[in-house]
mmCIF file of C-alpha atoms in Angstrom:
data_model
loop_
_atom_site.group_PDB
_atom_site.id
_atom_site.type_symbol
_atom_site.label_atom_id
_atom_site.label_comp_id
_atom_site.label_asym_id
_atom_site.label_seq_id
_atom_site.Cartn_x
_atom_site.Cartn_y
_atom_site.Cartn_z
ATOM 1 C CA MET Z 1 332.642 123.816 152.378
ATOM 2 C CA GLU Z 2 331.004 126.040 155.463
ATOM 3 C CA LYS Z 3 328.143 126.854 152.828
ATOM 4 C CA LYS Z 4 327.738 123.318 151.916
ATOM 5 C CA ILE Z 5 328.220 121.220 155.319
ATOM 6 C CA GLY Z 6 328.617 124.106 158.228
ATOM 7 C CA ARG Z 7 325.526 122.966 159.774
ATOM 8 C CA TYR Z 8 327.379 119.790 160.873
ATOM 9 C CA ALA Z 9 329.681 121.355 162.820
ATOM 10 C CA ILE Z 10 329.792 120.408 166.369
ATOM 11 C CA SER Z 11 328.969 123.389 168.650
ATOM 12 C CA ASN Z 12 331.604 123.747 171.945
ATOM 13 C CA LEU Z 13 333.543 120.916 170.348
ATOM 14 C CA THR Z 14 336.411 121.377 173.202
ATOM 15 C CA LEU Z 15 333.832 120.444 175.798
ATOM 16 C CA TYR Z 16 333.322 116.966 173.840
ATOM 17 C CA LEU Z 17 337.221 116.532 173.225
ATOM 18 C CA LEU Z 18 337.698 117.338 177.333
ATOM 19 C CA LEU Z 19 335.192 114.785 178.425
ATOM 20 C CA ALA Z 20 336.580 112.209 176.240
ATOM 21 C CA TYR Z 21 340.178 112.992 177.876
ATOM 22 C CA GLY Z 22 338.856 112.835 181.091
ATOM 23 C CA ILE Z 23 337.132 109.471 180.816
ATOM 24 C CA GLY Z 24 340.635 108.236 179.484
ATOM 25 C CA TYR Z 25 341.907 109.783 182.439
ATOM 26 C CA ILE Z 26 339.931 107.944 184.975
ATOM 27 C CA THR Z 27 340.508 104.548 183.028
ATOM 28 C CA ARG Z 28 344.176 104.826 183.495
ATOM 29 C CA PHE Z 29 343.846 104.449 186.889
ATOM 30 C CA LEU Z 30 340.389 101.997 186.837
ATOM 31 C CA MET Z 31 340.721 100.012 184.256
ATOM 32 C CA PRO Z 32 344.591 100.505 182.995
ATOM 33 C CA GLU Z 33 344.307 97.477 181.237
ATOM 34 C CA LEU Z 34 342.032 98.741 178.418
ATOM 35 C CA LEU Z 35 343.952 101.245 177.621
ATOM 36 C CA GLN Z 36 346.320 99.141 175.337
ATOM 37 C CA TRP Z 37 342.855 98.123 173.287
ATOM 38 C CA MET Z 38 342.624 102.203 172.737
ATOM 39 C CA THR Z 39 346.400 103.673 171.603
ATOM 40 C CA LEU Z 40 346.452 104.012 167.662
ATOM 41 C CA GLU Z 41 348.458 101.547 166.270
ATOM 42 C CA PRO Z 42 348.002 101.164 162.377
ATOM 43 C CA GLY Z 43 349.179 97.481 162.297
ATOM 44 C CA LEU Z 44 346.263 96.687 164.729
ATOM 45 C CA ILE Z 45 343.903 99.067 162.930
ATOM 46 C CA LEU Z 46 344.832 96.840 159.484
ATOM 47 C CA LYS Z 47 344.043 93.730 161.115
ATOM 48 C CA GLY Z 48 340.479 95.139 161.981
ATOM 49 C CA GLN Z 49 340.457 97.218 165.077
ATOM 50 C CA ILE Z 50 339.274 99.900 163.466
ATOM 51 C CA TRP Z 51 338.030 101.523 166.639
ATOM 52 C CA ARG Z 52 341.537 102.621 166.963
ATOM 53 C CA LEU Z 53 341.065 105.603 164.766
ATOM 54 C CA VAL Z 54 338.998 107.518 167.254
ATOM 55 C CA SER Z 55 339.612 105.609 170.841
ATOM 56 C CA TRP Z 56 343.306 106.962 170.759
ATOM 57 C CA ILE Z 57 341.735 110.665 171.620
ATOM 58 C CA PHE Z 58 340.878 108.845 174.990
ATOM 59 C CA VAL Z 59 344.275 107.951 176.053
ATOM 60 C CA ALA Z 60 345.447 110.700 178.543
ATOM 61 C CA PRO Z 61 348.891 111.066 180.463
ATOM 62 C CA ALA Z 62 349.152 109.631 183.667
ATOM 63 C CA ASP Z 63 349.540 113.619 185.080
ATOM 64 C CA LYS Z 64 348.572 114.071 188.233
ATOM 65 C CA PRO Z 65 344.986 115.415 189.478
ATOM 66 C CA ILE Z 66 345.869 118.742 190.181
ATOM 67 C CA TYR Z 67 348.051 118.918 187.009
ATOM 68 C CA PHE Z 68 344.784 117.181 184.902
ATOM 69 C CA LEU Z 69 342.576 119.955 186.392
ATOM 70 C CA LEU Z 70 344.539 122.516 185.504
ATOM 71 C CA MET Z 71 345.140 121.291 181.889
ATOM 72 C CA VAL Z 72 341.040 121.018 181.379
ATOM 73 C CA TRP Z 73 340.898 124.624 182.703
ATOM 74 C CA LEU Z 74 343.457 125.703 180.745
ATOM 75 C CA TYR Z 75 342.856 124.288 177.314
ATOM 76 C CA TYR Z 76 338.497 124.844 177.907
ATOM 77 C CA SER Z 77 339.069 128.337 178.449
ATOM 78 C CA LEU Z 78 341.323 128.716 175.358
ATOM 79 C CA GLY Z 79 339.291 125.948 172.877
ATOM 80 C CA THR Z 80 335.805 128.112 173.972
ATOM 81 C CA THR Z 81 337.434 131.317 173.347
ATOM 82 C CA LEU Z 82 338.963 130.325 170.053
ATOM 83 C CA GLU Z 83 335.441 128.774 168.690
ATOM 84 C CA ARG Z 84 333.842 132.089 169.165
ATOM 85 C CA THR Z 85 336.340 134.140 167.709
ATOM 86 C CA TRP Z 86 336.774 132.018 164.264
ATOM 87 C CA GLY Z 87 333.333 130.270 164.279
ATOM 88 C CA THR Z 88 332.406 126.787 165.316
ATOM 89 C CA PHE Z 89 333.110 125.771 161.673
ATOM 90 C CA ARG Z 90 336.767 126.757 160.808
ATOM 91 C CA TYR Z 91 337.287 125.556 164.624
ATOM 92 C CA ASN Z 92 335.539 122.173 163.842
ATOM 93 C CA VAL Z 93 338.264 122.258 160.693
ATOM 94 C CA TYR Z 94 340.707 122.881 162.643
ATOM 95 C CA ILE Z 95 340.701 120.370 165.267
ATOM 96 C CA ILE Z 96 339.889 117.853 163.160
ATOM 97 C CA SER Z 97 342.074 117.750 160.619
ATOM 98 C CA GLY Z 98 344.692 118.086 163.523
ATOM 99 C CA MET Z 99 343.324 114.552 164.407
ATOM 100 C CA LEU Z 100 343.704 113.334 160.899
ATOM 101 C CA PHE Z 101 346.771 114.404 159.838
ATOM 102 C CA THR Z 102 348.162 112.854 163.428
ATOM 103 C CA VAL Z 103 346.347 109.181 162.058
ATOM 104 C CA ILE Z 104 347.940 109.918 158.741
ATOM 105 C CA GLY Z 105 351.406 110.591 160.253
ATOM 106 C CA ALA Z 106 351.034 107.041 162.292
ATOM 107 C CA PHE Z 107 350.302 105.440 159.179
ATOM 108 C CA ILE Z 108 353.021 106.616 157.368
ATOM 109 C CA LEU Z 109 355.727 106.326 159.812
ATOM 110 C CA TYR Z 110 354.321 102.783 160.592
ATOM 111 C CA GLY Z 111 354.886 102.001 156.336
ATOM 112 C CA ILE Z 112 358.327 103.255 156.517
ATOM 113 C CA LEU Z 113 359.391 100.956 159.784
ATOM 114 C CA CYS Z 114 357.800 97.394 158.255
ATOM 115 C CA THR Z 115 359.784 98.348 155.292
ATOM 116 C CA THR Z 116 363.012 99.132 157.116
ATOM 117 C CA TYR Z 117 362.711 96.372 159.734
ATOM 118 C CA GLY Z 118 359.969 94.133 157.401
ATOM 119 C CA ALA Z 119 362.225 91.063 157.737
ATOM 120 C CA ALA Z 120 362.124 91.186 162.147
ATOM 121 C CA PHE Z 121 358.620 90.821 162.364
ATOM 122 C CA ALA Z 122 358.179 87.906 159.319
ATOM 123 C CA GLY Z 123 357.148 85.618 162.130
ATOM 124 C CA GLY Z 124 353.171 87.121 162.077
ATOM 125 C CA GLN Z 125 354.365 89.842 164.602
ATOM 126 C CA THR Z 126 352.389 93.415 164.537
ATOM 127 C CA LEU Z 127 354.805 95.875 164.999
ATOM 128 C CA LEU Z 128 353.514 98.679 167.226
ATOM 129 C CA LEU Z 129 354.161 102.129 167.811
ATOM 130 C CA THR Z 130 353.248 103.014 171.484
ATOM 131 C CA GLY Z 131 356.309 102.635 172.622
ATOM 132 C CA SER Z 132 357.098 106.244 171.148
ATOM 133 C CA GLY Z 133 354.665 107.648 173.427
ATOM 134 C CA LEU Z 134 354.271 110.877 170.498
ATOM 135 C CA PHE Z 135 351.204 109.937 168.483
ATOM 136 C CA SER Z 136 348.509 111.116 171.475
ATOM 137 C CA VAL Z 137 345.937 113.644 171.841
ATOM 138 C CA SER Z 138 348.578 115.834 173.430
ATOM 139 C CA TYR Z 139 350.240 117.987 170.462
ATOM 140 C CA ILE Z 140 346.446 118.227 169.308
ATOM 141 C CA TYR Z 141 346.077 120.253 172.707
ATOM 142 C CA MET Z 142 349.681 122.184 172.257
ATOM 143 C CA SER Z 143 347.769 123.076 168.515
ATOM 144 C CA ILE Z 144 345.197 124.495 170.379
ATOM 145 C CA PHE Z 145 347.680 126.582 172.544
ATOM 146 C CA LEU Z 146 349.994 127.911 169.811
ATOM 147 C CA ALA Z 147 346.406 128.977 167.629
ATOM 148 C CA PHE Z 148 345.605 130.880 170.646
ATOM 149 C CA ALA Z 149 348.475 132.500 170.858
ATOM 150 C CA VAL Z 150 348.447 133.726 167.686
ATOM 151 C CA THR Z 151 345.102 135.388 167.662
ATOM 152 C CA TYR Z 152 345.584 136.554 171.135
ATOM 153 C CA PRO Z 153 349.560 138.003 171.116
ATOM 154 C CA ASP Z 154 348.806 140.778 173.773
ATOM 155 C CA MET Z 155 347.013 138.862 175.781
ATOM 156 C CA GLU Z 156 348.367 138.358 179.153
ATOM 157 C CA VAL Z 157 347.989 135.351 181.776
ATOM 158 C CA LEU Z 158 349.395 134.974 185.207
ATOM 159 C CA LEU Z 159 352.388 132.245 184.879
ATOM 160 C CA TYR Z 160 352.572 129.728 187.891
ATOM 161 C CA PHE Z 161 349.341 132.066 188.688
ATOM 162 C CA ILE Z 162 352.053 134.903 189.740
ATOM 163 C CA ILE Z 163 354.325 135.921 186.373
ATOM 164 C CA PRO Z 164 352.178 138.447 184.222
ATOM 165 C CA ILE Z 165 353.715 136.689 180.186
ATOM 166 C CA LYS Z 166 352.323 137.584 177.050
ATOM 167 C CA MET Z 167 350.710 135.047 175.191
ATOM 168 C CA LYS Z 168 353.359 135.766 172.181
ATOM 169 C CA TRP Z 169 355.851 134.626 174.053
ATOM 170 C CA MET Z 170 354.733 131.582 175.900
ATOM 171 C CA GLY Z 171 353.494 130.688 172.000
ATOM 172 C CA LEU Z 172 357.265 131.343 170.767
ATOM 173 C CA VAL Z 173 358.773 129.127 173.345
ATOM 174 C CA TYR Z 174 356.309 126.332 172.555
ATOM 175 C CA GLY Z 175 357.524 126.931 169.103
ATOM 176 C CA VAL Z 176 361.239 126.719 169.813
ATOM 177 C CA MET Z 177 360.501 123.257 172.150
ATOM 178 C CA ILE Z 178 358.900 121.635 168.462
ATOM 179 C CA LEU Z 179 361.301 123.275 166.480
ATOM 180 C CA TYR Z 180 364.118 121.491 169.036
ATOM 181 C CA GLY Z 181 361.727 118.252 169.018
ATOM 182 C CA ILE Z 182 362.196 118.127 165.262
ATOM 183 C CA VAL Z 183 365.878 119.360 164.706
ATOM 184 C CA SER Z 184 367.296 116.916 167.509
ATOM 185 C CA GLY Z 185 364.618 114.144 167.461
ATOM 186 C CA THR Z 186 364.267 110.945 165.860
ATOM 187 C CA MET Z 187 362.866 110.166 162.556
ATOM 188 C CA VAL Z 188 360.286 108.758 164.511
ATOM 189 C CA THR Z 189 359.842 111.838 166.699
ATOM 190 C CA ARG Z 190 360.153 114.162 163.540
ATOM 191 C CA ILE Z 191 356.933 112.714 161.901
ATOM 192 C CA ALA Z 192 354.888 112.561 165.219
ATOM 193 C CA ILE Z 193 355.493 116.292 165.956
ATOM 194 C CA ILE Z 194 355.196 117.708 162.196
ATOM 195 C CA ALA Z 195 351.816 115.459 161.989
ATOM 196 C CA SER Z 196 350.345 116.535 165.133
ATOM 197 C CA VAL Z 197 351.027 120.132 164.189
ATOM 198 C CA LEU Z 198 350.769 120.361 160.597
ATOM 199 C CA ASN Z 199 346.928 121.598 160.844
ATOM 200 C CA PHE Z 200 348.583 124.667 162.954
ATOM 201 C CA ILE Z 201 350.688 125.069 159.959
ATOM 202 C CA ILE Z 202 348.510 125.184 157.372
ATOM 203 C CA PHE Z 203 345.649 126.998 158.997
ATOM 204 C CA PHE Z 204 347.938 129.943 159.754
ATOM 205 C CA LEU Z 205 350.676 129.897 156.475
ATOM 206 C CA SER Z 206 347.870 129.623 154.345
ATOM 207 C CA THR Z 207 346.288 132.691 155.433
ATOM 208 C CA ARG Z 208 347.672 135.828 153.548
ATOM 209 C CA ASN Z 209 346.230 138.455 156.317
ATOM 210 C CA LEU Z 210 346.133 136.890 159.619
ATOM 211 C CA SER Z 211 345.243 140.364 161.156
ATOM 212 C CA ARG Z 212 341.600 139.428 159.784
ATOM 213 C CA TYR Z 213 341.556 136.881 162.330
ATOM 214 C CA SER Z 214 342.209 139.023 165.074
ATOM 215 C CA PRO Z 215 339.652 140.176 167.718
ATOM 216 C CA LYS Z 216 339.917 144.132 167.265
ATOM 217 C CA GLU Z 217 339.404 143.562 163.446
ATOM 218 C CA ARG Z 218 336.367 140.986 163.661
ATOM 219 C CA ALA Z 219 334.898 143.845 166.184
ATOM 220 C CA ARG Z 220 335.440 146.501 163.633
ATOM 221 C CA LYS Z 221 333.619 144.200 160.877
ATOM 222 C CA ALA Z 222 330.692 143.880 162.883
ATOM 223 C CA LYS Z 223 330.310 147.259 163.711
ATOM 224 C CA PHE Z 224 330.662 148.200 160.234
ATOM 225 C CA LYS Z 225 328.103 145.529 159.203
ATOM 226 C CA GLN Z 226 325.895 147.168 162.008
ATOM 227 C CA GLN Z 227 326.013 150.878 160.473
ATOM 228 C CA SER Z 228 325.925 150.260 157.073
ATOM 229 C CA SER Z 229 323.177 147.790 157.034
ATOM 230 C CA PRO Z 230 319.596 148.561 155.332
ATOM 231 C CA HIS Z 231 317.750 148.973 158.778
ATOM 232 C CA MET Z 232 320.455 151.982 159.877
ATOM 233 C CA LYS Z 233 318.535 155.315 157.817
ATOM 234 C CA TYR Z 234 319.056 158.799 158.557
ATOM 235 C CA ALA Z 235 316.063 161.350 160.149
ATOM 236 C CA ASN Z 236 315.192 161.735 156.713
ATOM 237 C CA GLY Z 237 314.759 158.050 155.240
ATOM 238 C CA ALA Z 238 318.207 158.146 153.729
ATOM 239 C CA LYS Z 239 320.788 155.093 154.135
ATOM 240 C CA HIS Z 240 323.774 156.677 152.900
ATOM 241 C CA ARG Z 241 324.954 160.656 153.500
ATOM 242 C CA CYS Z 242 328.475 162.144 152.952
ATOM 243 C CA ALA Z 243 330.151 162.960 156.010
ATOM 244 C CA VAL Z 244 331.966 165.781 153.933
ATOM 245 C CA CYS Z 245 329.133 167.375 152.278
ATOM 246 C CA GLY Z 246 325.733 165.954 153.580
ATOM 247 C CA ARG Z 247 324.671 164.673 150.576
ATOM 248 C CA THR Z 248 322.116 161.896 150.494
ATOM 249 C CA GLU Z 249 321.213 159.250 147.532
ATOM 250 C CA LEU Z 250 317.843 161.152 147.872
ATOM 251 C CA ASP Z 251 319.378 164.403 146.854
ATOM 252 C CA ASP Z 252 321.186 162.680 143.809
ATOM 253 C CA PRO Z 253 320.528 158.880 142.776
ATOM 254 C CA CYS Z 254 323.707 158.614 140.779
ATOM 255 C CA LEU Z 255 325.987 159.543 143.805
ATOM 256 C CA GLU Z 256 327.878 156.503 145.227
ATOM 257 C CA PHE Z 257 329.132 156.388 148.565
ATOM 258 C CA ARG Z 258 332.140 154.125 150.178
ATOM 259 C CA PHE Z 259 333.369 154.086 153.468
ATOM 260 C CA CYS Z 260 336.980 154.935 154.293
ATOM 261 C CA SER Z 261 339.134 152.164 155.310
ATOM 262 C CA LYS Z 262 341.337 154.895 156.908
ATOM 263 C CA CYS Z 263 339.703 156.823 158.765
ATOM 264 C CA ASN Z 264 339.463 156.125 162.456
ATOM 265 C CA GLY Z 265 335.838 155.057 162.579
ATOM 266 C CA ASN Z 266 333.193 154.221 159.775
ATOM 267 C CA TYR Z 267 332.819 157.770 157.800
ATOM 268 C CA GLU Z 268 331.010 157.290 154.720
ATOM 269 C CA TYR Z 269 332.322 159.743 151.768
ATOM 270 C CA CYS Z 270 330.515 160.325 148.433
ATOM 271 C CA GLN Z 271 332.229 159.802 145.011
ATOM 272 C CA ASP Z 272 333.108 163.220 144.962
ATOM 273 C CA HIS Z 273 335.124 163.377 148.429
ATOM 274 C CA LEU Z 274 336.189 159.671 149.095
ATOM 275 C CA PHE Z 275 339.842 160.629 147.988
ATOM 276 C CA THR Z 276 339.795 164.367 148.940
ATOM 277 C CA HIS Z 277 338.666 164.136 152.623
ATOM 278 C CA GLU Z 278 341.038 164.790 155.427
ATOM 279 C CA HIS Z 279 341.170 161.389 157.496
ATOM 280 C CA VAL Z 280 339.584 161.142 160.785
ATOM 281 C CA LYS Z 281 342.357 160.202 163.513
#
């Protein structure tokens, strides 16, 4: 997908999300009546109010300004760091799929409730989900936090600006809270939570080796690529040289060279010493 449509990826997507969040936060205080036209309501969307498919990301909770500013600062730092680590396209897919799953979850719930309580709305009323308060952008931001905790598990942050704690423990707490909400919640709660964090579940459980996305592994690959690139040559003009015998492709054009993944560093060996050398620790 990245090769075909990667050029359409939105750079600095977190900034745009938080700008929308900020606009919704200001709207809540200046024009609160406008918010009822922005929520995610499948019943009203089916009646033609299609802007609600997007406008729900503007709806922000009525937090105190200090909490709102801390939230913006935190998630801007987390989101931009993830985008630099994963790449713009991968980060776009993660965020947009979370929004898409939230919309799909809302329609699934709407269909279930209409089937169950359809008779109560036979008079022309529209079944609304606003009262649940769960289909919001809050879980999208929570999925960003969980993704960051998995990508940077050993990074320390200051809880309440005082207590140092590693991201993996905070992510674990968030995970337990989500599981508790799924187990103990109602059907509405379960569908809303699962739909909102489904991007996190799919994105990471479908990846067999999570370590390849870690910053340390990406730095190692970048260093390897730099050292093995065609413009990196030895003094005699050779591109490859065995770390044991010192032979290059100029000595024997038939020699094959490989880098050893078990050595501490990017050491290259010829075919005769690739499996017989002592690993550098």
